[in-house]
Amino acid sequence: MENSHEPEQQSGQPFPPPLPPPPAPVPQISTPHSPQHPTPVYAPPLSKPGAQSGRTAAIVVAIVVGSIVLLGGLGVAFYVIAHGALSAMDSASSDLPADAEFTDLPLVPGEPGPSTAVAPLECPEQCFTSAALDRILLDSSTYRTLGVGSEGEYTDDEYATTTADQEFLELASYWKDEASSPDQCFFATLWSPISDTVDSRPESPDDLVRYHTAWYSESEYSTLTHSTRLFTTTAGATGHMTALRDHVGTCTSYALGGDEAYWEATVTPMPAVDLPDSIAAVGWVEQESYGSRVYVADLQRGNLVVRVNLYTEQEISEEAFRDYLVAASEHLAKITVQ
């Protein structure tokens, strides 16, 4: 999906085997959450235990458990998230009846639009700073309209700030360890705006990455997350969008977990969406055989890129997600540069 300015699971779905319990938490140390002292996040925070996909729960649990070992004193917060993800897998596998049926919501037809904005905000002349990260989310009524009106228990400032390189390294290692394939689909597992191939590294490794408060549906079968990356320049952000568009065009399906895959999905480029002239967008839809869907889109304005990720058990249509993207892009277009 991009700028068009031109005219839970059913019973029987495989889940990854339980991971070993994390080590006992240790007292948390005080570490500044700032660009100078980034704290790795590596995966989108879960709002509360709910019906998350095998893809979500497995990635979050494996990465978080590893983070606990590596981060020592920061283990308390990640310990809580890991237990939430484990509860999510249990909930997803037991809450739905064996004969549960999902409505087969149609995909929206059409061609992707361009990956560059009609009238981009040029940085270094006008650049967003970390101050913009506190203004990414919309009014709560917008989330209720989408069907994810329940706010996560953690606020933006309770999540650590990380960097593009830290995000990339952790998930690249996980992708390889899990024998996931094919490599051209690696981008699809990243929860923040990163488009580097699995055997490369981010060109601007110190770019700030921030996760934001999650929103979920009353049934807990749909979860919306946002993450934001601050590039150094508009050119860097535009390069990311172009690379992401190319990756989406070459990935038709992928699997996490090798021969015993716990997430197998087809990947379809999202058609162009009508956006403000200063916004560019690239997106895709993932769909697996049990009805689970993931709608993903990166919205760019200047040197700032927001990744919007909606997991749903056929509760929310692509059309509804696209309507949300329009609202989110209009909101992003109004954020002033400070």
Coordinates of C-alpha atoms in Angstrom, one line a residue, residues 60-305:
V60 CA 8.0 -12.2 21.9
V61 CA 8.7 -15.0 24.3
A62 CA 11.9 -16.2 22.7
I63 CA 13.3 -12.7 22.3
V64 CA 12.3 -11.5 25.8
V65 CA 13.7 -14.6 27.5
G66 CA 17.0 -14.0 25.8
S67 CA 16.8 -10.3 26.8
I68 CA 16.4 -11.2 30.4
V69 CA 19.6 -13.2 30.4
L70 CA 21.5 -10.5 28.6
L71 CA 20.1 -7.5 30.4
G72 CA 20.4 -8.7 34.0
G73 CA 19.0 -5.8 36.1
L74 CA 16.5 -4.9 33.4
G75 CA 14.9 -8.3 33.6
V76 CA 11.9 -7.4 35.7
A77 CA 10.0 -5.6 33.0
F78 CA 10.8 -8.2 30.3
Y79 CA 9.9 -11.0 32.7
V80 CA 6.4 -9.6 33.0
I81 CA 6.0 -9.3 29.2
A82 CA 7.3 -12.9 28.7
H83 CA 4.7 -14.3 31.1
G84 CA 2.0 -12.3 29.3
A85 CA 3.1 -13.8 26.0
L86 CA 3.0 -17.4 27.4
S87 CA -0.5 -16.7 28.8
A88 CA -1.4 -15.4 25.3
M89 CA -0.5 -18.8 23.7
D90 CA -2.5 -20.7 26.3
S91 CA -5.5 -18.4 25.8
A92 CA -5.3 -18.6 22.0
S93 CA -5.3 -22.4 22.0
S94 CA -8.0 -22.9 24.6
D95 CA -10.6 -20.0 24.3
L96 CA -11.9 -20.9 20.8
P97 CA -14.1 -24.0 20.3
A98 CA -13.0 -26.8 18.1
D99 CA -15.7 -26.0 15.6
A100 CA -15.0 -22.2 15.5
E101 CA -15.5 -20.7 12.1
F102 CA -14.2 -17.4 10.8
T103 CA -15.7 -15.0 8.3
D104 CA -13.6 -14.9 5.2
L105 CA -13.2 -11.2 4.9
P106 CA -12.2 -10.1 1.4
L107 CA -8.9 -8.5 0.6
V108 CA -9.0 -5.1 -1.1
P109 CA -8.0 -5.3 -4.8
G110 CA -5.7 -2.8 -6.5
E111 CA -2.1 -1.9 -7.2
P112 CA 0.4 -0.5 -4.6
G113 CA 1.1 3.2 -5.0
P114 CA 4.4 5.0 -5.1
S115 CA 6.7 4.8 -2.0
T116 CA 7.5 8.5 -2.0
A117 CA 5.4 11.4 -0.9
V118 CA 4.1 14.0 -3.4
A119 CA 5.4 16.9 -1.3
P120 CA 7.8 15.4 1.2
L121 CA 9.0 17.3 4.3
E122 CA 12.7 17.7 3.7
C123 CA 15.1 17.0 6.5
P124 CA 17.8 18.2 7.3
E125 CA 16.0 21.5 6.6
Q126 CA 13.0 20.5 8.8
C127 CA 13.5 17.5 11.0
F128 CA 11.5 15.7 13.6
T129 CA 13.1 15.1 17.0
S130 CA 12.3 12.7 19.8
A131 CA 9.6 15.2 21.0
A132 CA 7.4 14.0 18.1
L133 CA 7.4 10.5 19.6
D134 CA 4.9 11.6 22.3
R135 CA 2.4 12.7 19.7
I136 CA 2.1 9.6 17.4
L137 CA -1.1 8.0 18.8
L138 CA -4.6 9.3 18.0
D139 CA -7.6 10.0 20.2
S140 CA -9.1 6.9 21.9
S141 CA -12.3 7.3 19.9
T142 CA -10.4 6.4 16.7
Y143 CA -9.4 3.1 18.2
R144 CA -12.9 2.3 19.3
T145 CA -14.1 2.9 15.7
L146 CA -11.5 0.4 14.5
G147 CA -12.6 -2.1 17.0
V148 CA -9.6 -2.0 19.4
G149 CA -10.9 0.4 22.0
S150 CA -9.2 -1.2 25.0
E151 CA -6.0 0.6 25.9
G152 CA -2.9 -1.4 27.0
E153 CA -1.9 -1.3 30.6
Y154 CA 1.5 0.2 29.7
T155 CA 2.0 3.8 28.5
D156 CA 4.6 5.0 26.0
D157 CA 7.0 6.2 28.6
E158 CA 7.0 2.9 30.3
Y159 CA 8.6 1.3 27.3
A160 CA 12.3 1.5 26.7
T161 CA 13.8 3.3 23.8
T162 CA 16.0 1.2 21.5
T163 CA 17.9 1.5 18.3
A164 CA 17.5 0.2 14.8
D165 CA 20.6 -1.9 15.1
Q166 CA 19.6 -3.5 18.4
E167 CA 16.2 -4.4 16.9
F168 CA 17.7 -5.8 13.8
L169 CA 20.4 -7.9 15.4
E170 CA 18.0 -9.6 17.8
L171 CA 15.4 -10.6 15.2
A172 CA 17.9 -11.5 12.5
S173 CA 19.5 -14.0 15.0
Y174 CA 16.0 -15.3 15.9
W175 CA 15.1 -15.7 12.2
K176 CA 18.2 -17.8 11.5
D177 CA 18.0 -19.9 14.7
E178 CA 14.4 -20.8 13.8
A179 CA 15.3 -21.9 10.3
S180 CA 12.7 -19.5 8.9
S181 CA 12.4 -18.9 5.2
P182 CA 12.6 -17.5 2.6
D183 CA 15.1 -14.8 3.5
Q184 CA 13.5 -12.2 1.2
C185 CA 10.5 -12.2 3.7
F186 CA 12.6 -11.4 6.7
F187 CA 11.2 -7.9 6.7
A188 CA 7.7 -9.2 7.6
T189 CA 8.8 -10.3 11.1
L190 CA 10.1 -6.9 12.1
W191 CA 7.8 -5.0 14.4
S192 CA 9.6 -1.7 13.8
P193 CA 10.4 0.3 10.6
I194 CA 13.4 -1.7 9.4
S195 CA 13.9 -3.0 5.8
D196 CA 17.4 -4.4 5.8
T197 CA 18.0 -7.9 4.6
V198 CA 18.8 -10.6 7.1
D199 CA 22.5 -10.7 6.2
S200 CA 23.0 -7.0 6.2
R201 CA 22.9 -4.2 8.9
P202 CA 21.0 -1.0 9.1
E203 CA 22.9 1.9 7.4
S204 CA 21.9 4.2 10.3
P205 CA 22.2 1.9 13.2
D206 CA 21.7 4.5 15.9
D207 CA 18.3 5.6 14.8
L208 CA 15.9 5.8 17.7
V209 CA 13.0 3.3 17.8
R210 CA 10.1 3.7 20.2
Y211 CA 7.1 1.4 20.8
H212 CA 3.8 2.9 21.8
T213 CA 0.8 1.9 23.9
A214 CA -1.0 -1.2 22.4
W215 CA -4.7 -1.3 21.8
Y216 CA -6.9 -4.4 21.6
S217 CA -10.4 -5.6 21.0
E218 CA -12.8 -6.5 23.8
S219 CA -12.5 -10.2 22.8
E220 CA -8.7 -9.8 22.8
Y221 CA -8.6 -11.5 19.3
S222 CA -7.3 -8.3 17.7
T223 CA -4.3 -6.2 18.8
L224 CA -3.0 -2.9 17.3
T225 CA 0.6 -1.8 17.9
H226 CA 2.7 1.2 16.7
S227 CA 6.4 1.7 16.6
T228 CA 8.3 4.8 15.4
R229 CA 11.8 5.2 13.9
L230 CA 13.6 8.6 13.7
F231 CA 15.9 8.6 10.7
T232 CA 18.7 11.2 10.4
T233 CA 17.4 12.6 7.1
T234 CA 14.4 12.3 4.8
A235 CA 16.6 10.6 2.3
G236 CA 17.3 7.8 4.7
A237 CA 13.6 7.3 5.5
T238 CA 12.7 7.4 1.8
G239 CA 15.4 4.8 1.1
H240 CA 13.8 2.6 3.7
M241 CA 10.4 3.0 2.1
T242 CA 11.7 2.1 -1.3
A243 CA 13.5 -1.0 -0.1
L244 CA 10.4 -2.1 1.8
R245 CA 8.3 -1.7 -1.3
D246 CA 10.7 -3.9 -3.2
H247 CA 10.8 -6.6 -0.5
V248 CA 7.0 -6.7 -0.3
G249 CA 6.9 -7.2 -4.1
T250 CA 9.2 -10.3 -3.9
C251 CA 7.7 -12.0 -0.9
T252 CA 4.7 -14.2 -1.5
S253 CA 4.7 -16.4 1.6
Y254 CA 6.9 -17.3 4.5
A255 CA 7.2 -19.6 7.5
L256 CA 8.6 -19.3 11.0
G257 CA 10.0 -22.4 12.6
G258 CA 11.5 -24.4 9.7
D259 CA 9.9 -27.9 9.2
E260 CA 7.8 -27.5 12.3
A261 CA 6.5 -24.0 11.4
Y262 CA 4.2 -22.3 13.9
W263 CA 3.4 -19.4 11.5
E264 CA 2.9 -19.8 7.8
A265 CA 1.3 -17.0 5.9
T266 CA 0.8 -15.6 2.4
V267 CA 1.9 -12.1 1.8
T268 CA 0.0 -9.6 -0.4
P269 CA 0.9 -6.0 -1.1
M270 CA -1.6 -3.6 0.1
P271 CA -3.2 -1.3 -2.5
A272 CA -2.6 2.4 -2.5
V273 CA -4.4 4.5 0.0
D274 CA -5.5 8.2 -0.4
L275 CA -3.1 10.1 1.9
P276 CA -2.0 13.7 2.5
D277 CA 0.7 15.0 0.1
S278 CA 3.4 14.9 2.7
I279 CA 2.8 11.3 3.6
A280 CA 4.2 8.1 1.9
A281 CA 3.1 4.6 2.7
V282 CA 4.0 1.0 2.0
G283 CA 2.0 -2.0 3.4
W284 CA 1.1 -5.6 3.1
V285 CA -1.4 -8.2 4.4
E286 CA -0.4 -11.6 5.9
Q287 CA -3.0 -14.4 6.0
E288 CA -2.6 -17.9 7.3
S289 CA -4.8 -20.9 6.8
Y290 CA -6.7 -20.7 10.1
G291 CA -8.0 -17.3 9.4
S292 CA -5.5 -15.1 11.3
R293 CA -4.5 -11.9 9.5
V294 CA -1.8 -9.3 10.0
Y295 CA -2.2 -5.9 8.4
V296 CA 1.0 -3.9 8.3
A297 CA 1.8 -0.4 7.0
D298 CA 4.7 2.0 7.3
L299 CA 3.7 5.7 7.2
Q300 CA 6.5 8.2 6.4
R301 CA 6.6 11.9 6.9
G302 CA 10.1 13.5 6.5
N303 CA 12.6 11.7 8.6
L304 CA 9.9 9.9 10.7
V305 CA 8.4 6.5 9.9

